[in-house]
Coordinates of C-alpha atoms in Angstrom, one line a residue:
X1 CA 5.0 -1.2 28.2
X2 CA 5.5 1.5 25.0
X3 CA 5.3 -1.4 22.7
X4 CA 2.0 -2.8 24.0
X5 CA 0.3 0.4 22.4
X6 CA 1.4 0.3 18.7
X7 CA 0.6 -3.3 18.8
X8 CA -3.0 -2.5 20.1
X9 CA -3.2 0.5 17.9
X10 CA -1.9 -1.7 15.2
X11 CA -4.8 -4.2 15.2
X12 CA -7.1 -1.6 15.7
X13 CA -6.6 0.2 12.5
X14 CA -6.6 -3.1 10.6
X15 CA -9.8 -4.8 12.2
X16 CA -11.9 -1.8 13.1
X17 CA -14.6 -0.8 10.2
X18 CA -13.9 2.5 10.6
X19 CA -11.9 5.5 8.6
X20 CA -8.9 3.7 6.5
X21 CA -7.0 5.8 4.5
X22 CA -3.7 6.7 3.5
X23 CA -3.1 8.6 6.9
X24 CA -4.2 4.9 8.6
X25 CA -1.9 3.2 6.2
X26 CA 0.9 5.6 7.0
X27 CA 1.0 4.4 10.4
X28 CA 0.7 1.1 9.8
X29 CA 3.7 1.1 7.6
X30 CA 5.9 2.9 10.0
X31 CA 4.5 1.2 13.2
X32 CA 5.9 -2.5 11.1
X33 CA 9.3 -0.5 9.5
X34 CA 12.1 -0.7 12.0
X35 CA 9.9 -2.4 14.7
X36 CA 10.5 -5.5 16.4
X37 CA 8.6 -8.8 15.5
X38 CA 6.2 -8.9 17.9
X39 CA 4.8 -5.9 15.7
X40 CA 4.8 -7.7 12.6
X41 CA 3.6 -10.7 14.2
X42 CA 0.4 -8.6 15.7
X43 CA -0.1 -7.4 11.7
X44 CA 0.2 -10.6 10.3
X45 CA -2.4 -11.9 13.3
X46 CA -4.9 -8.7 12.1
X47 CA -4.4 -10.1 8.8
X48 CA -5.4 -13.8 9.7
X49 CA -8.2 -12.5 11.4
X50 CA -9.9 -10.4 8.6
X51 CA -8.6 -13.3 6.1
X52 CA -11.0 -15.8 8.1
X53 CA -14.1 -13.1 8.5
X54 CA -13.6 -12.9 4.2
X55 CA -13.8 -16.8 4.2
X56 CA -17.3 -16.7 5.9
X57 CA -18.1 -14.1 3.7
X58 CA -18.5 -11.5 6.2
X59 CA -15.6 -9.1 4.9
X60 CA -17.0 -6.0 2.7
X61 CA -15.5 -4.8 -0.1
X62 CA -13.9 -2.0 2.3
X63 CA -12.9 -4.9 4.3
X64 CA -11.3 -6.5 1.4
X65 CA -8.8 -3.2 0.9
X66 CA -7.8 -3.4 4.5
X67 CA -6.8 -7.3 3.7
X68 CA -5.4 -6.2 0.5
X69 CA -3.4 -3.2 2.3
X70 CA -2.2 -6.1 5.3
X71 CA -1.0 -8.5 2.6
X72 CA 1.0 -5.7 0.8
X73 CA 2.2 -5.0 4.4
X74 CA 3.5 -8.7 5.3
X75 CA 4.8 -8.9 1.8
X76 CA 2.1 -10.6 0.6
X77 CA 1.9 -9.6 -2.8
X78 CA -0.1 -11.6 -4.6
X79 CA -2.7 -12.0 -2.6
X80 CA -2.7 -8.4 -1.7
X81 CA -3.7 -7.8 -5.8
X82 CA -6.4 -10.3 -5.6
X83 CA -7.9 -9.3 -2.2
X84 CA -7.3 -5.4 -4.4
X85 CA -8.9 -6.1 -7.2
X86 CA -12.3 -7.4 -4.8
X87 CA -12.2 -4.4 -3.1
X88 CA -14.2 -1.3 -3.5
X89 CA -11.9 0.6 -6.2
X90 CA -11.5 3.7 -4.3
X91 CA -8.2 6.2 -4.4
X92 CA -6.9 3.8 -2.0
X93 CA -7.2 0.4 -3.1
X94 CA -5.8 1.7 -6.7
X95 CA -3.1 3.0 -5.2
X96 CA -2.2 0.0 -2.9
X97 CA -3.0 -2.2 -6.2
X98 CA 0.0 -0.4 -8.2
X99 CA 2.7 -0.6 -5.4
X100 CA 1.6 -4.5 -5.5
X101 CA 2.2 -5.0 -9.4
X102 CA 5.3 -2.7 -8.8
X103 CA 6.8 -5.2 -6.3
X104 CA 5.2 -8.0 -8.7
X105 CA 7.3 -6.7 -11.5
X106 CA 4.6 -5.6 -13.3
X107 CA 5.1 -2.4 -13.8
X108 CA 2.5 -1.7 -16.9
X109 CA -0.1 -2.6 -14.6
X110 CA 1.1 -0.7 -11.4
X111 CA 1.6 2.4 -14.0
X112 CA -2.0 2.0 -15.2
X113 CA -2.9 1.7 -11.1
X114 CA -1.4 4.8 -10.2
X115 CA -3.2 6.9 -13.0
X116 CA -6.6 5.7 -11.9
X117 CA -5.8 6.2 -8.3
X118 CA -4.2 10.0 -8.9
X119 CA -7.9 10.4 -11.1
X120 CA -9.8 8.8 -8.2
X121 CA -8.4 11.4 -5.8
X122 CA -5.4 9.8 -4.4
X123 CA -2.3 12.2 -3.4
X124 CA -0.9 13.5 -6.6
X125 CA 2.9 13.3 -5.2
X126 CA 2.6 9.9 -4.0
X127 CA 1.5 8.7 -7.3
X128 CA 3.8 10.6 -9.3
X129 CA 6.7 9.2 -6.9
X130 CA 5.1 5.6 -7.5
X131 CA 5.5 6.2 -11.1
X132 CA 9.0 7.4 -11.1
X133 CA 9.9 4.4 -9.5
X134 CA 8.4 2.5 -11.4
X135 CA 10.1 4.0 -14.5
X136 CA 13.3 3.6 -12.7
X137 CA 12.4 -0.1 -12.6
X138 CA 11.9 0.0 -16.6
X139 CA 15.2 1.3 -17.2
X140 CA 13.4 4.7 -18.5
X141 CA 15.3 7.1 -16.6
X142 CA 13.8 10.2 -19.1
X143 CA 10.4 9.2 -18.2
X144 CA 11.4 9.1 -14.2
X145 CA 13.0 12.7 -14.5
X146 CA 9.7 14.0 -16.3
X147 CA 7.6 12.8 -13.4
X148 CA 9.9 13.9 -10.5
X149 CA 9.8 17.2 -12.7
X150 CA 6.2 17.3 -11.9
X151 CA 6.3 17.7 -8.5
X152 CA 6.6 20.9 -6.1
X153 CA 8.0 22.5 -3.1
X154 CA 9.5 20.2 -0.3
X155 CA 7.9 16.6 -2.2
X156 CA 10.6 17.6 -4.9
X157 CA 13.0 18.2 -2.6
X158 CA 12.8 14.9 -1.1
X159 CA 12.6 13.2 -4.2
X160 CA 15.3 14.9 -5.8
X161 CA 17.5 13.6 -2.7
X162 CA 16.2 10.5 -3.5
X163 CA 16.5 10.0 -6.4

């Protein structure tokens, strides 16, 4: 019976038209990492369902970033950009845009995605993480170090280990 609830709680943060933001995204991601596929399959269901409310045009902008954050969930990445780009170019939407031009290889774009998100008010430590990685990916290891430099208290800590 535990599993019924993140399921439910699942497609309630993805369909609902209320508050999505990174804490909503947060528990999104770690309700589908580690889970079993009846999770993912309940995302990927939410997905579908928003995906057919944009097709009869019923899906606003806001809507579009929760379709863009589902497809980046279900690996989806190129649709998750496009659905991104539609949406309503908040913090959010930014940020979700660079981590899907990271795992599109495009890492000039999602470098360019995570500075407008950090300006737009998106967590500075997530996007400075985002970049690192992202110079890791470039093979510009100086540039990676000068980020993770940036960072503070136990965020550097973690990404020290990490790194």
């Amino acid at each position: 019976m535990a599993a019924q609830a993140p399921e439910f709680d699942l497609k309630q943060i993805v369909l609902f038209d209320g508050t999505f933001g990174p804490k909503e995204t947060e528990r999104l991601t770690q309700a589908v990492c580690g889970a079993d596929s009846k999770v993912f399959d309940s995302l990927r269901e939410a997905v579908g369902e928003l995906e057919d409310k944009e097709n009869r045009e019923e899906l606003s902008p806001a809507g579009r970033v929760r379709l863009g954050v589902g497809f980046y969930l279900t690996g989806r990445y190129d649709k998750a950009a496009e659905k991104l780009k539609k949406g309503d170019s908040g913090a959010l939407a930014l940020f979700y845009l660079a981590k899907s031009c990271f795992a599109l290889q495009e890492y000039d774009q999602a470098l360019k995605y995570y500075d407008q998100s950090q300006k737009a008010g998106y967590g500075k430590d997530a996007c400075t993480l985002g970049k690192a990685e992202v110079y890791r990916y470039k093979n510009e290891p100086e540039k990676a170090l000068a980020e993770l430099d940036a960072l503070s208290g136990a965020v550097e800590q973690t990404a020290e280990y990490l790194y």
